Amino acid sequence: TSYIDSASLFVPTLSYQILTKNIDVYYKTTSNKIKVVDPNGKTLRLSPGYTLIHPSESYLYLFENYSNSGSSRIMLYNYLTKEYLTEITTYPDIGYPSIGNTKRGVELVVPTDGGQVLIYNAENLLLKQTINTGVPAWSSAITDNGIIYINGLSAGSGALTAIASPWANRRSEE
């Protein structure tokens, strides 16, 4: 008899053991423990500060922020095929990213502390556009109608500012 665990976790090892239950609800061990190394593919050797899931594909985006090293890392991982698809390095201090359909396709929006908002193609992590907000950008959100909002700190005022994407009021797709 064989059993396939299609819901195993992202853990380096996993142990299985068969237990049987009798009518009195007592459990009895009926097998040895089986230890499985990398049960769900490769072990992810990174310390992501944030993750996102693609809205329609089996993609997991892992964000590792290295503010002291001069760059951050974004990895694209297919959780069904258990493969790393690509990896990029980017600005050192990235904020909270978002993913969604901006009416130009599914895009990954990554704000930075330096005031740049990086727009990546969600399928391959190729940089499509950089928007300079002029304020440190901390987080991003994409509305259902494709408008990107960026939250940041206004210079001198200490107030949060929401900035809409430059193509928010355009009727045609670019």
PDB file of C-alpha atoms in Angstrom:
ATOM      1  CA  THR A   1       0.000   0.000   0.000  1.00  0.00           C
ATOM      2  CA  SER A   2       1.240   3.473  -0.819  1.00  0.00           C
ATOM      3  CA  TYR A   3       0.023   6.907   0.177  1.00  0.00           C
ATOM      4  CA  ILE A   4       0.743  10.248  -1.485  1.00  0.00           C
ATOM      5  CA  ASP A   5       0.553  13.282   0.780  1.00  0.00           C
ATOM      6  CA  SER A   6      -0.408  16.055  -1.621  1.00  0.00           C
ATOM      7  CA  ALA A   7      -0.687  18.619   1.166  1.00  0.00           C
ATOM      8  CA  SER A   8       2.719  18.350   2.797  1.00  0.00           C
ATOM      9  CA  LEU A   9       4.161  21.568   4.156  1.00  0.00           C
ATOM     10  CA  PHE A  10       7.231  23.602   3.218  1.00  0.00           C
ATOM     11  CA  VAL A  11       9.407  21.932   5.846  1.00  0.00           C
ATOM     12  CA  PRO A  12      12.863  20.342   5.603  1.00  0.00           C
ATOM     13  CA  THR A  13      11.724  16.973   7.056  1.00  0.00           C
ATOM     14  CA  LEU A  14       8.449  15.259   7.763  1.00  0.00           C
ATOM     15  CA  SER A  15       7.739  12.013   9.627  1.00  0.00           C
ATOM     16  CA  TYR A  16       4.862   9.622   9.046  1.00  0.00           C
ATOM     17  CA  GLN A  17       3.591   6.787  11.210  1.00  0.00           C
ATOM     18  CA  ILE A  18       0.514   4.611  10.859  1.00  0.00           C
ATOM     19  CA  LEU A  19      -1.788   4.519  13.869  1.00  0.00           C
ATOM     20  CA  THR A  20      -4.869   2.334  14.203  1.00  0.00           C
ATOM     21  CA  LYS A  21      -7.925   3.063  16.299  1.00  0.00           C
ATOM     22  CA  ASN A  22     -10.071   0.395  17.900  1.00  0.00           C
ATOM     23  CA  ILE A  23     -13.673   0.623  19.002  1.00  0.00           C
ATOM     24  CA  ASP A  24     -12.659   1.960  22.422  1.00  0.00           C
ATOM     25  CA  VAL A  25     -10.839   4.912  20.770  1.00  0.00           C
ATOM     26  CA  TYR A  26      -7.416   3.645  21.796  1.00  0.00           C
ATOM     27  CA  TYR A  27      -4.613   4.248  19.344  1.00  0.00           C
ATOM     28  CA  LYS A  28      -2.000   1.635  18.584  1.00  0.00           C
ATOM     29  CA  THR A  29       1.197   2.169  16.620  1.00  0.00           C
ATOM     30  CA  THR A  30       1.266  -0.277  13.718  1.00  0.00           C
ATOM     31  CA  SER A  31       4.356   0.916  11.825  1.00  0.00           C
ATOM     32  CA  ASN A  32       7.802   2.375  12.192  1.00  0.00           C
ATOM     33  CA  LYS A  33       8.275   6.109  11.717  1.00  0.00           C
ATOM     34  CA  ILE A  34       9.215   7.045   8.185  1.00  0.00           C
ATOM     35  CA  LYS A  35      11.273  10.211   7.829  1.00  0.00           C
ATOM     36  CA  VAL A  36      11.057  12.078   4.519  1.00  0.00           C
ATOM     37  CA  VAL A  37      13.628  14.749   3.629  1.00  0.00           C
ATOM     38  CA  ASP A  38      12.305  17.670   1.539  1.00  0.00           C
ATOM     39  CA  PRO A  39       8.777  16.202   1.286  1.00  0.00           C
ATOM     40  CA  ASN A  40       7.460  18.958  -0.927  1.00  0.00           C
ATOM     41  CA  GLY A  41      10.463  19.692  -3.113  1.00  0.00           C
ATOM     42  CA  LYS A  42      13.415  21.928  -2.393  1.00  0.00           C
ATOM     43  CA  THR A  43      13.734  23.545   0.998  1.00  0.00           C
ATOM     44  CA  LEU A  44      13.523  27.309   0.723  1.00  0.00           C
ATOM     45  CA  ARG A  45      16.809  28.646   2.051  1.00  0.00           C
ATOM     46  CA  LEU A  46      15.924  32.267   2.681  1.00  0.00           C
ATOM     47  CA  SER A  47      14.280  34.506   5.246  1.00  0.00           C
ATOM     48  CA  PRO A  48      11.358  36.143   3.490  1.00  0.00           C
ATOM     49  CA  GLY A  49       9.922  39.207   5.145  1.00  0.00           C
ATOM     50  CA  TYR A  50       6.844  39.095   2.974  1.00  0.00           C
ATOM     51  CA  THR A  51       5.136  36.736   0.523  1.00  0.00           C
ATOM     52  CA  LEU A  52       2.419  37.086  -2.088  1.00  0.00           C
ATOM     53  CA  ILE A  53       0.452  34.568  -4.148  1.00  0.00           C
ATOM     54  CA  HIS A  54      -0.452  35.171  -7.798  1.00  0.00           C
ATOM     55  CA  PRO A  55      -4.231  35.621  -8.218  1.00  0.00           C
ATOM     56  CA  SER A  56      -4.586  33.017 -10.981  1.00  0.00           C
ATOM     57  CA  GLU A  57      -1.288  31.114 -11.373  1.00  0.00           C
ATOM     58  CA  SER A  58       0.525  28.753  -8.998  1.00  0.00           C
ATOM     59  CA  TYR A  59       3.213  31.344  -8.231  1.00  0.00           C
ATOM     60  CA  LEU A  60       4.562  32.337  -4.851  1.00  0.00           C
ATOM     61  CA  TYR A  61       6.568  35.583  -4.566  1.00  0.00           C
ATOM     62  CA  LEU A  62       9.115  35.709  -1.747  1.00  0.00           C
ATOM     63  CA  PHE A  63      10.560  39.054  -0.681  1.00  0.00           C
ATOM     64  CA  GLU A  64      13.785  39.192   1.283  1.00  0.00           C
ATOM     65  CA  ASN A  65      14.730  42.684   2.461  1.00  0.00           C
ATOM     66  CA  TYR A  66      18.448  43.280   3.028  1.00  0.00           C
ATOM     67  CA  SER A  67      18.607  46.954   3.958  1.00  0.00           C
ATOM     68  CA  ASN A  68      22.200  46.635   5.209  1.00  0.00           C
ATOM     69  CA  SER A  69      23.571  44.867   2.133  1.00  0.00           C
ATOM     70  CA  GLY A  70      22.519  47.405  -0.483  1.00  0.00           C
ATOM     71  CA  SER A  71      19.886  45.236  -2.200  1.00  0.00           C
ATOM     72  CA  SER A  72      16.793  43.137  -1.633  1.00  0.00           C
ATOM     73  CA  ARG A  73      15.778  39.906  -3.321  1.00  0.00           C
ATOM     74  CA  ILE A  74      12.516  38.835  -4.968  1.00  0.00           C
ATOM     75  CA  MET A  75      12.071  35.180  -5.872  1.00  0.00           C
ATOM     76  CA  LEU A  76       9.380  33.600  -8.033  1.00  0.00           C
ATOM     77  CA  TYR A  77       8.526  30.019  -7.056  1.00  0.00           C
ATOM     78  CA  ASN A  78       5.980  27.683  -8.668  1.00  0.00           C
ATOM     79  CA  TYR A  79       4.433  25.795  -5.768  1.00  0.00           C
ATOM     80  CA  LEU A  80       2.818  23.126  -7.978  1.00  0.00           C
ATOM     81  CA  THR A  81       5.937  22.134  -9.908  1.00  0.00           C
ATOM     82  CA  LYS A  82       8.182  22.950  -6.907  1.00  0.00           C
ATOM     83  CA  GLU A  83      10.569  24.967  -9.074  1.00  0.00           C
ATOM     84  CA  TYR A  84      12.296  28.305  -8.673  1.00  0.00           C
ATOM     85  CA  LEU A  85      11.386  30.210 -11.827  1.00  0.00           C
ATOM     86  CA  THR A  86      13.505  33.315 -11.413  1.00  0.00           C
ATOM     87  CA  GLU A  87      15.112  35.621  -8.884  1.00  0.00           C
ATOM     88  CA  ILE A  88      16.027  39.306  -9.012  1.00  0.00           C
ATOM     89  CA  THR A  89      17.814  41.787  -6.783  1.00  0.00           C
ATOM     90  CA  THR A  90      16.376  45.245  -6.318  1.00  0.00           C
ATOM     91  CA  TYR A  91      16.548  48.368  -4.140  1.00  0.00           C
ATOM     92  CA  PRO A  92      17.645  47.770  -0.529  1.00  0.00           C
ATOM     93  CA  ASP A  93      14.604  49.018   1.403  1.00  0.00           C
ATOM     94  CA  ILE A  94      11.420  47.716  -0.154  1.00  0.00           C
ATOM     95  CA  GLY A  95       8.003  48.259   1.396  1.00  0.00           C
ATOM     96  CA  TYR A  96       4.934  46.045   1.365  1.00  0.00           C
ATOM     97  CA  PRO A  97       4.278  44.953  -2.226  1.00  0.00           C
ATOM     98  CA  SER A  98       1.006  44.073  -3.907  1.00  0.00           C
ATOM     99  CA  ILE A  99      -0.089  42.062  -6.922  1.00  0.00           C
ATOM    100  CA  GLY A 100      -3.087  42.545  -9.164  1.00  0.00           C
ATOM    101  CA  ASN A 101      -4.442  43.382 -12.577  1.00  0.00           C
ATOM    102  CA  THR A 102      -3.585  47.005 -13.318  1.00  0.00           C
ATOM    103  CA  LYS A 103      -5.429  46.890 -16.677  1.00  0.00           C
ATOM    104  CA  ARG A 104      -2.006  46.356 -18.238  1.00  0.00           C
ATOM    105  CA  GLY A 105      -1.913  42.719 -17.110  1.00  0.00           C
ATOM    106  CA  VAL A 106      -1.099  41.183 -13.743  1.00  0.00           C
ATOM    107  CA  GLU A 107       1.703  43.222 -12.222  1.00  0.00           C
ATOM    108  CA  LEU A 108       3.763  43.151  -9.074  1.00  0.00           C
ATOM    109  CA  VAL A 109       4.031  46.583  -7.420  1.00  0.00           C
ATOM    110  CA  VAL A 110       7.024  47.092  -5.107  1.00  0.00           C
ATOM    111  CA  PRO A 111       7.376  50.412  -3.224  1.00  0.00           C
ATOM    112  CA  THR A 112      10.791  51.517  -1.954  1.00  0.00           C
ATOM    113  CA  ASP A 113      12.010  53.752   0.845  1.00  0.00           C
ATOM    114  CA  GLY A 114      13.802  55.855  -1.768  1.00  0.00           C
ATOM    115  CA  GLY A 115      10.477  56.952  -3.293  1.00  0.00           C
ATOM    116  CA  GLN A 116      10.547  54.669  -6.328  1.00  0.00           C
ATOM    117  CA  VAL A 117       7.686  52.303  -7.079  1.00  0.00           C
ATOM    118  CA  LEU A 118       8.842  49.370  -9.174  1.00  0.00           C
ATOM    119  CA  ILE A 119       6.300  47.727 -11.484  1.00  0.00           C
ATOM    120  CA  TYR A 120       7.241  44.169 -12.501  1.00  0.00           C
ATOM    121  CA  ASN A 121       5.670  41.712 -14.902  1.00  0.00           C
ATOM    122  CA  ALA A 122       4.176  39.104 -12.547  1.00  0.00           C
ATOM    123  CA  GLU A 123       4.986  36.212 -14.889  1.00  0.00           C
ATOM    124  CA  ASN A 124       8.769  36.730 -15.170  1.00  0.00           C
ATOM    125  CA  LEU A 125       9.777  39.587 -12.802  1.00  0.00           C
ATOM    126  CA  LEU A 126      10.967  41.796 -15.658  1.00  0.00           C
ATOM    127  CA  LEU A 127      10.873  45.482 -14.694  1.00  0.00           C
ATOM    128  CA  LYS A 128       8.133  47.222 -16.719  1.00  0.00           C
ATOM    129  CA  GLN A 129       8.166  50.699 -15.198  1.00  0.00           C
ATOM    130  CA  THR A 130       9.578  52.797 -12.374  1.00  0.00           C
ATOM    131  CA  ILE A 131       7.437  55.560 -10.866  1.00  0.00           C
ATOM    132  CA  ASN A 132       9.137  58.224  -8.749  1.00  0.00           C
ATOM    133  CA  THR A 133       6.748  59.363  -6.013  1.00  0.00           C
ATOM    134  CA  GLY A 134       9.099  61.867  -4.376  1.00  0.00           C
ATOM    135  CA  VAL A 135       8.278  60.441  -0.924  1.00  0.00           C
ATOM    136  CA  PRO A 136       9.398  57.258   0.828  1.00  0.00           C
ATOM    137  CA  ALA A 137       6.887  54.634  -0.272  1.00  0.00           C
ATOM    138  CA  TRP A 138       5.916  52.082   2.378  1.00  0.00           C
ATOM    139  CA  SER A 139       3.050  50.059   0.982  1.00  0.00           C
ATOM    140  CA  SER A 140       0.981  49.550  -2.133  1.00  0.00           C
ATOM    141  CA  ALA A 141      -2.513  48.393  -3.031  1.00  0.00           C
ATOM    142  CA  ILE A 142      -4.223  47.672  -6.346  1.00  0.00           C
ATOM    143  CA  THR A 143      -7.965  48.252  -6.681  1.00  0.00           C
ATOM    144  CA  ASP A 144     -10.333  46.017  -8.663  1.00  0.00           C
ATOM    145  CA  ASN A 145     -10.368  48.594 -11.464  1.00  0.00           C
ATOM    146  CA  GLY A 146      -6.564  48.613 -11.754  1.00  0.00           C
ATOM    147  CA  ILE A 147      -5.595  51.751  -9.858  1.00  0.00           C
ATOM    148  CA  ILE A 148      -2.393  51.490  -7.830  1.00  0.00           C
ATOM    149  CA  TYR A 149      -2.265  53.357  -4.533  1.00  0.00           C
ATOM    150  CA  ILE A 150       1.006  54.016  -2.749  1.00  0.00           C
ATOM    151  CA  ASN A 151       1.253  55.055   0.892  1.00  0.00           C
ATOM    152  CA  GLY A 152       4.227  57.103   1.962  1.00  0.00           C
ATOM    153  CA  LEU A 153       5.362  59.882   4.222  1.00  0.00           C
ATOM    154  CA  SER A 154       5.048  63.445   2.938  1.00  0.00           C
ATOM    155  CA  ALA A 155       8.239  65.471   3.320  1.00  0.00           C
ATOM    156  CA  GLY A 156       8.097  67.764   6.363  1.00  0.00           C
ATOM    157  CA  SER A 157       4.471  67.106   7.280  1.00  0.00           C
ATOM    158  CA  GLY A 158       4.680  63.613   8.711  1.00  0.00           C
ATOM    159  CA  ALA A 159       1.302  62.825   7.110  1.00  0.00           C
ATOM    160  CA  LEU A 160       0.589  59.727   5.074  1.00  0.00           C
ATOM    161  CA  THR A 161      -0.107  60.336   1.422  1.00  0.00           C
ATOM    162  CA  ALA A 162      -1.968  58.113  -1.032  1.00  0.00           C
ATOM    163  CA  ILE A 163      -0.745  58.443  -4.603  1.00  0.00           C
ATOM    164  CA  ALA A 164      -2.730  56.959  -7.486  1.00  0.00           C
ATOM    165  CA  SER A 165      -1.006  55.392 -10.460  1.00  0.00           C
ATOM    166  CA  PRO A 166      -0.314  57.745 -13.391  1.00  0.00           C
ATOM    167  CA  TRP A 167      -2.567  55.765 -15.735  1.00  0.00           C
ATOM    168  CA  ALA A 168      -5.491  55.672 -13.278  1.00  0.00           C
ATOM    169  CA  ASN A 169      -7.742  57.965 -15.336  1.00  0.00           C
ATOM    170  CA  ARG A 170      -6.822  56.639 -18.773  1.00  0.00           C
ATOM    171  CA  ARG A 171      -9.582  54.792 -20.582  1.00  0.00           C
ATOM    172  CA  SER A 172      -7.452  52.758 -22.957  1.00  0.00           C
ATOM    173  CA  GLU A 173      -5.010  50.095 -21.895  1.00  0.00           C
ATOM    174  CA  GLU A 174      -1.347  50.793 -22.559  1.00  0.00           C
TER     175      GLU A 174
END
